[in-house]
Tab-separated table of C-alpha atoms in Angstrom:
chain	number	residue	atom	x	y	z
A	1	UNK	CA	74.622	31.786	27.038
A	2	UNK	CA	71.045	30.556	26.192
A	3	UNK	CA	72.326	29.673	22.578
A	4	UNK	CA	75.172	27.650	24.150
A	5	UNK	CA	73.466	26.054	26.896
A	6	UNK	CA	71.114	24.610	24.183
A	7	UNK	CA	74.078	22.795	22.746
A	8	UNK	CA	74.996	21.585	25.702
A	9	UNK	CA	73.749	18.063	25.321
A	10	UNK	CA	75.374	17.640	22.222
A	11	UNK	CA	78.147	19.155	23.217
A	12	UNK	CA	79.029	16.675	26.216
A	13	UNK	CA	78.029	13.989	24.355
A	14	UNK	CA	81.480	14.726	22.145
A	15	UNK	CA	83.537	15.521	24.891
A	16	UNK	CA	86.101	13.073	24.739
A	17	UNK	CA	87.455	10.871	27.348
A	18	UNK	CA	90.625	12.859	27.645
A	19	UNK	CA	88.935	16.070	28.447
A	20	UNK	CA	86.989	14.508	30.860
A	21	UNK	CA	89.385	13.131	33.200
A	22	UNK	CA	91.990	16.281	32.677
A	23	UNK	CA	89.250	18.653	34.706
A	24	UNK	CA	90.760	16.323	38.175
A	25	UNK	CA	93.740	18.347	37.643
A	26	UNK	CA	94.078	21.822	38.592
A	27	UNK	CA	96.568	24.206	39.337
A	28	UNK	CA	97.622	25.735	42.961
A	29	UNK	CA	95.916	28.675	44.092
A	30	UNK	CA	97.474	31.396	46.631
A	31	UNK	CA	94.775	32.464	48.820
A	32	UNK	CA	93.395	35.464	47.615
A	33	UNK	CA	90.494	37.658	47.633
A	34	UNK	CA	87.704	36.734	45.120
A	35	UNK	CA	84.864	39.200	43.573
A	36	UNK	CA	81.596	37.984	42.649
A	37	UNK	CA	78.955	38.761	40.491
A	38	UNK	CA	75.475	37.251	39.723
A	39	UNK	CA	76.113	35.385	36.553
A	40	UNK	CA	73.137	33.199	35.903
A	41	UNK	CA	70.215	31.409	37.709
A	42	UNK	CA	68.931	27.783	36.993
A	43	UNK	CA	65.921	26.244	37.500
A	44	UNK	CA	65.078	22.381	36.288
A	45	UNK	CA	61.634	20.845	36.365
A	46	UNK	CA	60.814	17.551	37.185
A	47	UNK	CA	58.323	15.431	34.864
A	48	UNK	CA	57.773	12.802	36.868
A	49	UNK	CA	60.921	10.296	36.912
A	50	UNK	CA	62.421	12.520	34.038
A	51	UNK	CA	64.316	15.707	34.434
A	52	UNK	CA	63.611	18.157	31.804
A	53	UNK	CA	63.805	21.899	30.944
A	54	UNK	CA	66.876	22.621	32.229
A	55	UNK	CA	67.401	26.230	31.834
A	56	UNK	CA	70.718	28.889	32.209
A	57	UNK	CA	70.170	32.951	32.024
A	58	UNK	CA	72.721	35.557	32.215
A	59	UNK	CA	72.404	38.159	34.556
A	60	UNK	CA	72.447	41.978	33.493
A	61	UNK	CA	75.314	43.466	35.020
A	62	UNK	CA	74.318	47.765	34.471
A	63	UNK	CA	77.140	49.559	36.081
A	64	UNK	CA	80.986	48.783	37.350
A	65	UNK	CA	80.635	47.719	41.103
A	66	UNK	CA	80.974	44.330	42.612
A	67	UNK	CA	78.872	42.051	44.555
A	68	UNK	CA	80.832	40.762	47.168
A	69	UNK	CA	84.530	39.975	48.452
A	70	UNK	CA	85.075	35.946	50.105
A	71	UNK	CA	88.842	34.846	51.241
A	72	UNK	CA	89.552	31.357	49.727
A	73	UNK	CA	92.826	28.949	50.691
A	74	UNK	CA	94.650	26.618	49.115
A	75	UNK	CA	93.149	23.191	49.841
A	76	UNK	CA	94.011	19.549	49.199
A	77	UNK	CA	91.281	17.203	47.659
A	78	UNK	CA	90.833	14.066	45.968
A	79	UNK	CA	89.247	13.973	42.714
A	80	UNK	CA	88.211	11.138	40.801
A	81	UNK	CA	90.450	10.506	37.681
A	82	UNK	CA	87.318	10.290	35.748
A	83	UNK	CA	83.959	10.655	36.761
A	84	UNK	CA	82.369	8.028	34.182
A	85	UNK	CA	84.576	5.635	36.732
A	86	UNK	CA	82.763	6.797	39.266
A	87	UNK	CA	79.469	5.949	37.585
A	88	UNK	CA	80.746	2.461	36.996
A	89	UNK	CA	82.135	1.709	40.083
A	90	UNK	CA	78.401	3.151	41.720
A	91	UNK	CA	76.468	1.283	39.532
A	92	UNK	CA	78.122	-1.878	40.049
A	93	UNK	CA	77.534	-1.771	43.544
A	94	UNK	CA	74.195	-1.029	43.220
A	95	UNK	CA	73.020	-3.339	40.615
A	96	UNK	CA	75.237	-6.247	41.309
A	97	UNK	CA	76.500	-5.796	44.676
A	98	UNK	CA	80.233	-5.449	43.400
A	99	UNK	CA	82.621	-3.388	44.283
A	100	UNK	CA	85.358	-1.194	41.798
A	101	UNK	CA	87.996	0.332	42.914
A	102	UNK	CA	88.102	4.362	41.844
A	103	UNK	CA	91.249	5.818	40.859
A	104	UNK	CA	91.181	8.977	43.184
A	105	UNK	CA	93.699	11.702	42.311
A	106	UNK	CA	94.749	14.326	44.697
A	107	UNK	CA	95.354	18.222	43.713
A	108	UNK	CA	95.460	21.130	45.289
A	109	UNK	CA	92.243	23.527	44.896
A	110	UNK	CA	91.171	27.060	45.852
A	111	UNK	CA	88.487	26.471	48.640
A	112	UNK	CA	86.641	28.988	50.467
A	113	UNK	CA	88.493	30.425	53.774
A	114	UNK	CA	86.033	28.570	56.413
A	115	UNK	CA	88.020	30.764	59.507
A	116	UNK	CA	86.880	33.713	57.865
A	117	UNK	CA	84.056	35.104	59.413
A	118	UNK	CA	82.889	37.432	56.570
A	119	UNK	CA	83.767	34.866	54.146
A	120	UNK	CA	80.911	32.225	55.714
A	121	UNK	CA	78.339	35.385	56.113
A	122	UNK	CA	78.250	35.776	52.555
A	123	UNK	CA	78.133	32.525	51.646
A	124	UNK	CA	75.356	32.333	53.760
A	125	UNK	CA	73.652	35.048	52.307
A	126	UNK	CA	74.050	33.549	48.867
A	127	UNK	CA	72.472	30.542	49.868
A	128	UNK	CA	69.460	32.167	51.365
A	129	UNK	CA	69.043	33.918	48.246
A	130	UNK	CA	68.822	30.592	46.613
A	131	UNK	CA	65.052	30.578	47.473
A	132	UNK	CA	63.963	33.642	46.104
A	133	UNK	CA	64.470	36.210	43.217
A	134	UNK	CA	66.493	39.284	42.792
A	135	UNK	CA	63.321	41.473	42.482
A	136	UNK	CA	61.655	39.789	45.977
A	137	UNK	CA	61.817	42.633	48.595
A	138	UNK	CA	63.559	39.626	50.690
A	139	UNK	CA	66.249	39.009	48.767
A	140	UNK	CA	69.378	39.686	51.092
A	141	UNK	CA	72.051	42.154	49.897
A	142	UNK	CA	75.505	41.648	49.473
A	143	UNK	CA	75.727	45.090	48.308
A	144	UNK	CA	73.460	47.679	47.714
A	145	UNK	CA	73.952	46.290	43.737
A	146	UNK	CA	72.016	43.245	44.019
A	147	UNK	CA	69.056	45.039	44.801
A	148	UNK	CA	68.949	47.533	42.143
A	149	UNK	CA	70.368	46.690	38.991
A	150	UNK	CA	69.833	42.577	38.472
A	151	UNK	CA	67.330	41.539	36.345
A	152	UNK	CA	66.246	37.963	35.479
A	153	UNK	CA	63.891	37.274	32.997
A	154	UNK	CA	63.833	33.153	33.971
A	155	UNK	CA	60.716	31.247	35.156
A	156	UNK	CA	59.561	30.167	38.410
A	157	UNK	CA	56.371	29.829	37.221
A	158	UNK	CA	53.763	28.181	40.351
A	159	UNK	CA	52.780	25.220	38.407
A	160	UNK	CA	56.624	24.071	37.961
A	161	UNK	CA	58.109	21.285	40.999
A	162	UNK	CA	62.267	22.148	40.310
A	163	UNK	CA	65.297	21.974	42.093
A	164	UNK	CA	66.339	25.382	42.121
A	165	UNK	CA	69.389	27.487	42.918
A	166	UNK	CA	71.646	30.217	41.556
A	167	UNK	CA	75.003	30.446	40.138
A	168	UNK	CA	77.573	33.011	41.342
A	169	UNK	CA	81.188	33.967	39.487
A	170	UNK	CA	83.313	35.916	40.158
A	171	UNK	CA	84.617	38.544	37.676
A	172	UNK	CA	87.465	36.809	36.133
A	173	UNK	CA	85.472	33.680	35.852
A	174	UNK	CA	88.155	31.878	38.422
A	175	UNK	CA	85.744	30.777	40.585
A	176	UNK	CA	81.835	29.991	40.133
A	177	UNK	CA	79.840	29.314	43.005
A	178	UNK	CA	76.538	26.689	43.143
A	179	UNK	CA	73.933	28.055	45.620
A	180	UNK	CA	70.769	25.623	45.958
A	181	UNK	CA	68.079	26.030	47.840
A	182	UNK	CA	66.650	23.831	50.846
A	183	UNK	CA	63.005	22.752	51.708
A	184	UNK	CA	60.335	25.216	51.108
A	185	UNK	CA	57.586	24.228	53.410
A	186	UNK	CA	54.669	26.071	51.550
A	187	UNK	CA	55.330	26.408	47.673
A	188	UNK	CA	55.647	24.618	44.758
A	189	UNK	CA	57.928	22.787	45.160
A	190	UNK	CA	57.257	21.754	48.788
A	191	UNK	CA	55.869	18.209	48.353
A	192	UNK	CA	58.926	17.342	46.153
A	193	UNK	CA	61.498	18.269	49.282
A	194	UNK	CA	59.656	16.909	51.635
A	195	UNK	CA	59.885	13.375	49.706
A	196	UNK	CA	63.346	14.057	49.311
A	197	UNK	CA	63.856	14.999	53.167
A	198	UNK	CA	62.266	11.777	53.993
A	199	UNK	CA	64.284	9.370	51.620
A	200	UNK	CA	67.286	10.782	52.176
A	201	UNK	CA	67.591	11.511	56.167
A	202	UNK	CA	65.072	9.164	57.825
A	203	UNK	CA	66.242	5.665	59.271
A	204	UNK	CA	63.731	3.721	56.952
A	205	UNK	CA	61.355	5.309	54.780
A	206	UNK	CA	59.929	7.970	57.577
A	207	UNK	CA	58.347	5.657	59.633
A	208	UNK	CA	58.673	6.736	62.893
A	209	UNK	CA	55.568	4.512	63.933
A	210	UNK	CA	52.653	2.334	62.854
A	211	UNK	CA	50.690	5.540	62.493
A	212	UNK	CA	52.509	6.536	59.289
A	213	UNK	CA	51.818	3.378	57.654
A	214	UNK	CA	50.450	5.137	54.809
A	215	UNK	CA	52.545	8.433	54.929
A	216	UNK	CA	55.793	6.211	54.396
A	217	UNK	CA	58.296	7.005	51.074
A	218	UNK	CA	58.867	3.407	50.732
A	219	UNK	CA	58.075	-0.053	51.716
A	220	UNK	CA	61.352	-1.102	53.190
A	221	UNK	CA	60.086	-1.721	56.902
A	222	UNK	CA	60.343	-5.435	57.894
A	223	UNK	CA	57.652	-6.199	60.758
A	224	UNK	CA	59.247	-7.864	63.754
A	225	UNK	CA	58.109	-8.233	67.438
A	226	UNK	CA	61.009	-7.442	68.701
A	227	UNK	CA	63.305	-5.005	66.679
A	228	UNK	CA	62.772	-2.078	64.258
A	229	UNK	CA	64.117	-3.669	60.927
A	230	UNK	CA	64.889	-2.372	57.833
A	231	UNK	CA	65.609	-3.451	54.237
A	232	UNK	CA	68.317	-2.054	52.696
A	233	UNK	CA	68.265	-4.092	49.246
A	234	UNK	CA	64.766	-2.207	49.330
A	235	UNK	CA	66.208	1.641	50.385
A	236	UNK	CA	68.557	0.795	47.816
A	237	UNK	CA	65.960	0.406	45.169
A	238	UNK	CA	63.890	3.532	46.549
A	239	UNK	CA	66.494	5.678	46.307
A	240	UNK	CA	67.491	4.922	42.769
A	241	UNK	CA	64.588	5.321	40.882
A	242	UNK	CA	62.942	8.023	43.757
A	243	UNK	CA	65.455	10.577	44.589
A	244	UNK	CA	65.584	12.989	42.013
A	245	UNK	CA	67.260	15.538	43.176
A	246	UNK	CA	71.006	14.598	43.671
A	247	UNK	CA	70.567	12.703	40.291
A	248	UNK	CA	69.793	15.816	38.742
A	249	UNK	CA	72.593	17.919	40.966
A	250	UNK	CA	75.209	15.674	38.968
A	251	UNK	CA	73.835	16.623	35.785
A	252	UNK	CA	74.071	20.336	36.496
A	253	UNK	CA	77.404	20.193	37.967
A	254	UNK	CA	78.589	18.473	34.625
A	255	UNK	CA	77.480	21.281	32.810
A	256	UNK	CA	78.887	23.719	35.103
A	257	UNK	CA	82.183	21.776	34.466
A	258	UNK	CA	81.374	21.885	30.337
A	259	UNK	CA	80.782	25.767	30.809
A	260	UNK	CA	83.353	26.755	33.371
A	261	UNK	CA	86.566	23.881	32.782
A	262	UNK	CA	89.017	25.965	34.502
A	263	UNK	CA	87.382	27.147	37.124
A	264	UNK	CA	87.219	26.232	40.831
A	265	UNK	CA	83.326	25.533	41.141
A	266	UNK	CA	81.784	25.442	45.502
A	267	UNK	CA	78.743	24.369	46.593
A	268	UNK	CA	76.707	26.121	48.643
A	269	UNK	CA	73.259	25.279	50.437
A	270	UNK	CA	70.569	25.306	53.279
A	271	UNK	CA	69.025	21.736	55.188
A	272	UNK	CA	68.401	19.770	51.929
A	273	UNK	CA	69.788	22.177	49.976
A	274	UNK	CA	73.117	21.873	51.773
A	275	UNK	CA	72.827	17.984	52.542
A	276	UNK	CA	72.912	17.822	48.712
A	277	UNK	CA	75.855	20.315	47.922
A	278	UNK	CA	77.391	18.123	50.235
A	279	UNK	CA	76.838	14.759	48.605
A	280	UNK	CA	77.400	16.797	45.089
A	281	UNK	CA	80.790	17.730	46.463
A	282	UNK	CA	81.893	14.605	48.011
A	283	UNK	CA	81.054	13.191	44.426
A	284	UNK	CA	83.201	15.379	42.391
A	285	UNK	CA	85.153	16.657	44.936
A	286	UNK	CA	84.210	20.650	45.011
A	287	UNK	CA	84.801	22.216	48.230
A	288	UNK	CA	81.027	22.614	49.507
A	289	UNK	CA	80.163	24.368	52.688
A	290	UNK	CA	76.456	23.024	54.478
A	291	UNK	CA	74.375	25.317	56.798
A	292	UNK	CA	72.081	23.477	59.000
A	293	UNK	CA	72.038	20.463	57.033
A	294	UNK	CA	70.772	16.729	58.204
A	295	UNK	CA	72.918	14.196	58.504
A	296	UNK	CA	74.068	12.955	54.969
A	297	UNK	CA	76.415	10.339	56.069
A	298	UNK	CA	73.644	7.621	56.139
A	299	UNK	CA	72.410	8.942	52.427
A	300	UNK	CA	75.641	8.657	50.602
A	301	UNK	CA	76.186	5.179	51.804
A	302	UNK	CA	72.873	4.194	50.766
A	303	UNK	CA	73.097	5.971	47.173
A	304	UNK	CA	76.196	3.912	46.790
A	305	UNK	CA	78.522	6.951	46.330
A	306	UNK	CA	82.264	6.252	46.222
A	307	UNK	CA	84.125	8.468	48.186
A	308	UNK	CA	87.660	8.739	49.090
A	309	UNK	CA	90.172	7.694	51.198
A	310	UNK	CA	91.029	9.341	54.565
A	311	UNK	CA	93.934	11.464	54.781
A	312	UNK	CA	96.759	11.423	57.057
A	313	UNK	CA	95.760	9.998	60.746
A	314	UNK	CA	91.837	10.316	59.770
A	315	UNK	CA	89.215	7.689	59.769
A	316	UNK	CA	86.661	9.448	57.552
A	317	UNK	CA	86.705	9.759	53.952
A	318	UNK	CA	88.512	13.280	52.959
A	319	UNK	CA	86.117	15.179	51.262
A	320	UNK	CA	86.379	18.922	51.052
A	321	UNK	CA	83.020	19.649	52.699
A	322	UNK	CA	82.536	22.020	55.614
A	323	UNK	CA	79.151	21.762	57.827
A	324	UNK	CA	78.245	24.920	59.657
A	325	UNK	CA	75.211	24.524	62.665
A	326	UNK	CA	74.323	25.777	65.824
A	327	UNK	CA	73.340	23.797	68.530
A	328	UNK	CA	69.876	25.126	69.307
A	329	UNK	CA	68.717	23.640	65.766
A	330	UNK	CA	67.319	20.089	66.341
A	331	UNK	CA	67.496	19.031	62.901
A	332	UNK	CA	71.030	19.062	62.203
A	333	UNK	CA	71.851	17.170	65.156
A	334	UNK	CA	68.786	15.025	64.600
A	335	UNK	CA	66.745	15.373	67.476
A	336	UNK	CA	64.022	16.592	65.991
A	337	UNK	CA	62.282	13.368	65.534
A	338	UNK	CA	60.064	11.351	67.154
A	339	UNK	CA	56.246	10.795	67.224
A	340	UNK	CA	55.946	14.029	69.544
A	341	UNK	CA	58.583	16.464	67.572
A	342	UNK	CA	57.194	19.137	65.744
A	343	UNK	CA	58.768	17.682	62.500
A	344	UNK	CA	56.816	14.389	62.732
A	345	UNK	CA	53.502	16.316	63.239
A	346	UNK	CA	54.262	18.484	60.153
A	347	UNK	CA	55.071	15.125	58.400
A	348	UNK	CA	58.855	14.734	58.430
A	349	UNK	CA	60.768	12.629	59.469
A	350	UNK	CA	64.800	13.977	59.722
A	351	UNK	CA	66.256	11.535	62.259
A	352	UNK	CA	70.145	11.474	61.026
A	353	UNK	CA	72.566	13.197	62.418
A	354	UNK	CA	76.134	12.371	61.285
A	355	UNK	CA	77.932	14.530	58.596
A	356	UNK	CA	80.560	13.734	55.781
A	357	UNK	CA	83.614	16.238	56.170
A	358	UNK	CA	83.832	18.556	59.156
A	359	UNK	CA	81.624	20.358	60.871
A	360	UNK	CA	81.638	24.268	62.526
A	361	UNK	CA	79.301	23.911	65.753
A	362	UNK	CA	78.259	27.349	67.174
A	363	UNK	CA	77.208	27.013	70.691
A	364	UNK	CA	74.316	29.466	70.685
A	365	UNK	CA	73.049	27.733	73.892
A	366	UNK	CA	75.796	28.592	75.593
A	367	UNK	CA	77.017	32.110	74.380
A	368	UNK	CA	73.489	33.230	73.422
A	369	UNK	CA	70.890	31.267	75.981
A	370	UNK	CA	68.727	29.815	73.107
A	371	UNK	CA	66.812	27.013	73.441
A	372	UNK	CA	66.704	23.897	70.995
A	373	UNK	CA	63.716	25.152	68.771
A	374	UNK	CA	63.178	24.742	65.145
A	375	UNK	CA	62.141	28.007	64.518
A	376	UNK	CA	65.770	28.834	64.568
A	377	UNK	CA	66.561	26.496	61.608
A	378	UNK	CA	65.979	29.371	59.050
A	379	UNK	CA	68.666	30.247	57.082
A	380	UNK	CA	68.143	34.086	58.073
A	381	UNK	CA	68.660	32.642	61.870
A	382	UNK	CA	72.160	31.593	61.075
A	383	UNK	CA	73.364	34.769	58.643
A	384	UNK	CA	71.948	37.727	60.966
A	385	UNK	CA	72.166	36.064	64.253
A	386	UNK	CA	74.827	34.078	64.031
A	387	UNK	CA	77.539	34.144	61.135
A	388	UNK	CA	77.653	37.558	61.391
A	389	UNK	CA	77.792	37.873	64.977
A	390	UNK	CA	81.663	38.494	65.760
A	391	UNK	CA	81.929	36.235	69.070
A	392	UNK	CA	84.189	35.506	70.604
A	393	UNK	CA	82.059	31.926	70.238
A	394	UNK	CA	83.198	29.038	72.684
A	395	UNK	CA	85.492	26.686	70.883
A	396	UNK	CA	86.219	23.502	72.844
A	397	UNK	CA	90.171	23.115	74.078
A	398	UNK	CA	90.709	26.108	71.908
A	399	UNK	CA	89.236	28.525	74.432
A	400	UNK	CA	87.243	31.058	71.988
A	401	UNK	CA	87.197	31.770	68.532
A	402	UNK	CA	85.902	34.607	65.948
A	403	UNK	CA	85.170	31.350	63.895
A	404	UNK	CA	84.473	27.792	66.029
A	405	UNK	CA	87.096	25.071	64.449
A	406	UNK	CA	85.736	22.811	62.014
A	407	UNK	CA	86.045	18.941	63.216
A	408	UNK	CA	85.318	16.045	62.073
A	409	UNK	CA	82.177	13.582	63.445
A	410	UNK	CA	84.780	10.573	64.154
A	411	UNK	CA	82.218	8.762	66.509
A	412	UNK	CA	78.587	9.329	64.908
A	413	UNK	CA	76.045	7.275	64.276
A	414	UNK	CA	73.057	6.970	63.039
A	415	UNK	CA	69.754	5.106	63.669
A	416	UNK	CA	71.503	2.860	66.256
A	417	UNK	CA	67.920	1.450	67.530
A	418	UNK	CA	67.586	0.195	64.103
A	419	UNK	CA	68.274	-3.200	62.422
A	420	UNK	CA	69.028	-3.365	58.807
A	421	UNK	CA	69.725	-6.789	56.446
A	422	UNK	CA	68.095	-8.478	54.039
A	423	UNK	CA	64.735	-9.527	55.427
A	424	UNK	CA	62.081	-8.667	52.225
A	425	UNK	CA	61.510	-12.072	50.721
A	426	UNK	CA	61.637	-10.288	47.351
A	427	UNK	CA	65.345	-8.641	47.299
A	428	UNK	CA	65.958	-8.213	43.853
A	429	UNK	CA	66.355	-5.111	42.486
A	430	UNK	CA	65.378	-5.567	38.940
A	431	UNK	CA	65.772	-2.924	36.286
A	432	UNK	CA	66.544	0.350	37.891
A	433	UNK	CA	68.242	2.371	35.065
């Protein structure tokens, strides 16, 4: 795997054009029961602007057993006919404020079974395990195999600032599944999600008052006596040449696609970690499933993604990406912003709210008497206490569920108390490849 992942460059470099667009098309699936194993783990480090290093291992699979069992459906997507159109058409509208149409194919994919209960536990669990490794005492079992006989000789070393996840396949290689990790508020790679928290989910470059002046991720805030205004010529221009990570997501997810081409690939992750399997998704279109993300709405439109058209009687793009959240967690609904909020004073500023696809809501307010508290944003909140909690959990008109129905956020938005136009005198965006 090493040997061929060295290639890989190369490799892509001479795919041709045909291959490329062919991967849009894939056959049905039946839903069926899928077994996983640990294949590989990744880990890229950032040099400053540059993305370097990146790096796959194989995992060291000792005995017969498997790791896990997850439900998948059947599932209608759309899927760009090529993804170099994609770049275009997102690079046109960035640099020269043009718009390309995207030829947007849809096909029928094997997506993880969202109603399942189990089925979103382990998920879960494979996303916590995105912020660890194997041999950490905390790494959460599947199966009493994941503690004992993995072994992963790949770096985390304490100087290295990555984006960092693990891969997940199951046995017959039909199905490979992206886990990457979310915000690590002490560790090395803490000030680099914290940056990317604030680009990506604050209404203008985490200013949430003249106090921050000099905390701020960019210079986008227009002065004005009477309104909080914001450039967004100028978020445009942060974002390109300042948000690594999703820039580096698409790489990996090419390479995934180089190493695995017939293969239904999800996306899995935690806060940022899931706000970017999200956007990652909605890009290629992968089925992706969120926990306790911030609102990523606001980000995709700002990173210029294209995204696809509604389906049936919808208004919102149809992308296959499922949120999951509770309602005692401020962050994914956004309220936990604000001079006074405990993410301000720890020096973030998450103040979006609305998601892309639909979104699983468990009211843990109601059914379990929590109160809205970001201590109960941790991902081991939502596996132990609540995805693997068997309800019944209040679901709307539909009485009670084992499962809450995913929805979609038709009436959202996002930093309405803001203004945004053109108002920097200097607009133009220059040279930002």
């Amino acid at each position: 795997m090493l040997a061929l992942h060295a290639i890989l460059g190369t490799a892509i470099l001479l795919f041709s054009h045909t291959t490329r667009s062919a991967w849009a098309l894939s056959p049905s699936h039946p839903n069926s029961q899928l077994v996983f194993d640990l294949a590989q783990e990744f880990q890229v480090q950032l040099n400053g602007s540059e993305a370097v290093g990146l790096k796959f291992t194989s995992a060291k699979v000792s005995d017969g057993t498997h790791s896990a069992s997850l439900k998948s459906v059947p599932t209608t997507v759309y899927r760009p006919r090529s993804f170099d159109a994609v770049e275009n058409a997102r690079k046109r509208s960035l640099y020269g404020q043009e718009c390309e149409s995207v030829e947007w194919v849809q096909t029928e994919v094997s997506a993880p079974d969202v109603t399942d209960r189990y089925t979103l536990a382990q998920l879960g669990r494979m996303t916590a395990n995105a912020y660890k490794l194997p041999a950490d005492k905390k790494w959460y079992p599947l199966d009493p195999y994941w503690n004992t006989n993995a072994s992963f000789p790949f770096g985390w070393e304490d100087d290295q600032d990555g984006f960092r996840g693990h891969v997940f396949r199951s046995r017959d290689e039909s199905t490979v599944v992206l886990s990457i990790k979310g915000t690590t508020i002490q560790g090395v790679t803490s000030d680099k999600d914290k940056f990317n928290d604030n680009l990506l989910f604050s209404c203008c470059c985490a200013r949430v008052d003249f106090t921050w002046t000099f905390s701020t991720v960019c210079d986008c805030f227009s002065w004005s006596p009477l309104h909080l205004r914001c450039d967004d010529t100028c978020l445009t221009k942060a974002l390109v040449q300042d948000s690594l990570f999703y820039s580096v997501g698409v790489d990996l997810i090419r390479d995934l696609l180089f190493l695995y081409p017939t293969s239904d690939i999800w996306l899995v992750g935690h806060s940022l970690g899931g706000a970017l399997a999200s956007l990652l998704g909605s890009t290629f279109g992968l089925p992706a499933v969120a926990f306790e993300a911030p609102g990523e709405r606001l980000a995709a439109k700002r990173l210029h993604l294209p995204l696809p058209p509604s389906l049936g009687n919808g208004t919102l793009p149809h992308v296959p990406i499922t949120h999951v959240y509770h309602n005692a967690d401020p962050i994914p609904q956004g309220t936990c912003s604000g001079l006074a909020s405990i993410c301000a004073q720890a020096g973030y500023a998450l103040e979006t709210r609305c998601h892309l696809g639909k979104s699983i809501v468990y009211d843990t307010v109601g059914r379990l008497g929590w109160h809205a508290d970001v201590t109960r944003h941790p991902i081991k909140e939502v596996v132990f206490k609540v995805l693997e909690d068997e309800g019944p959990w209040p679901d709307g008109e539909n009485g009670e569920a084992e499962v809450p129905t995913a929805r979609g956020e038709e009436d959202c938005i996002d930093c309405y108390k803001w203004e945004f136009g053109d108002f920097k005198k200097d607009k133009g965006l220059g040279n930002l490849s």
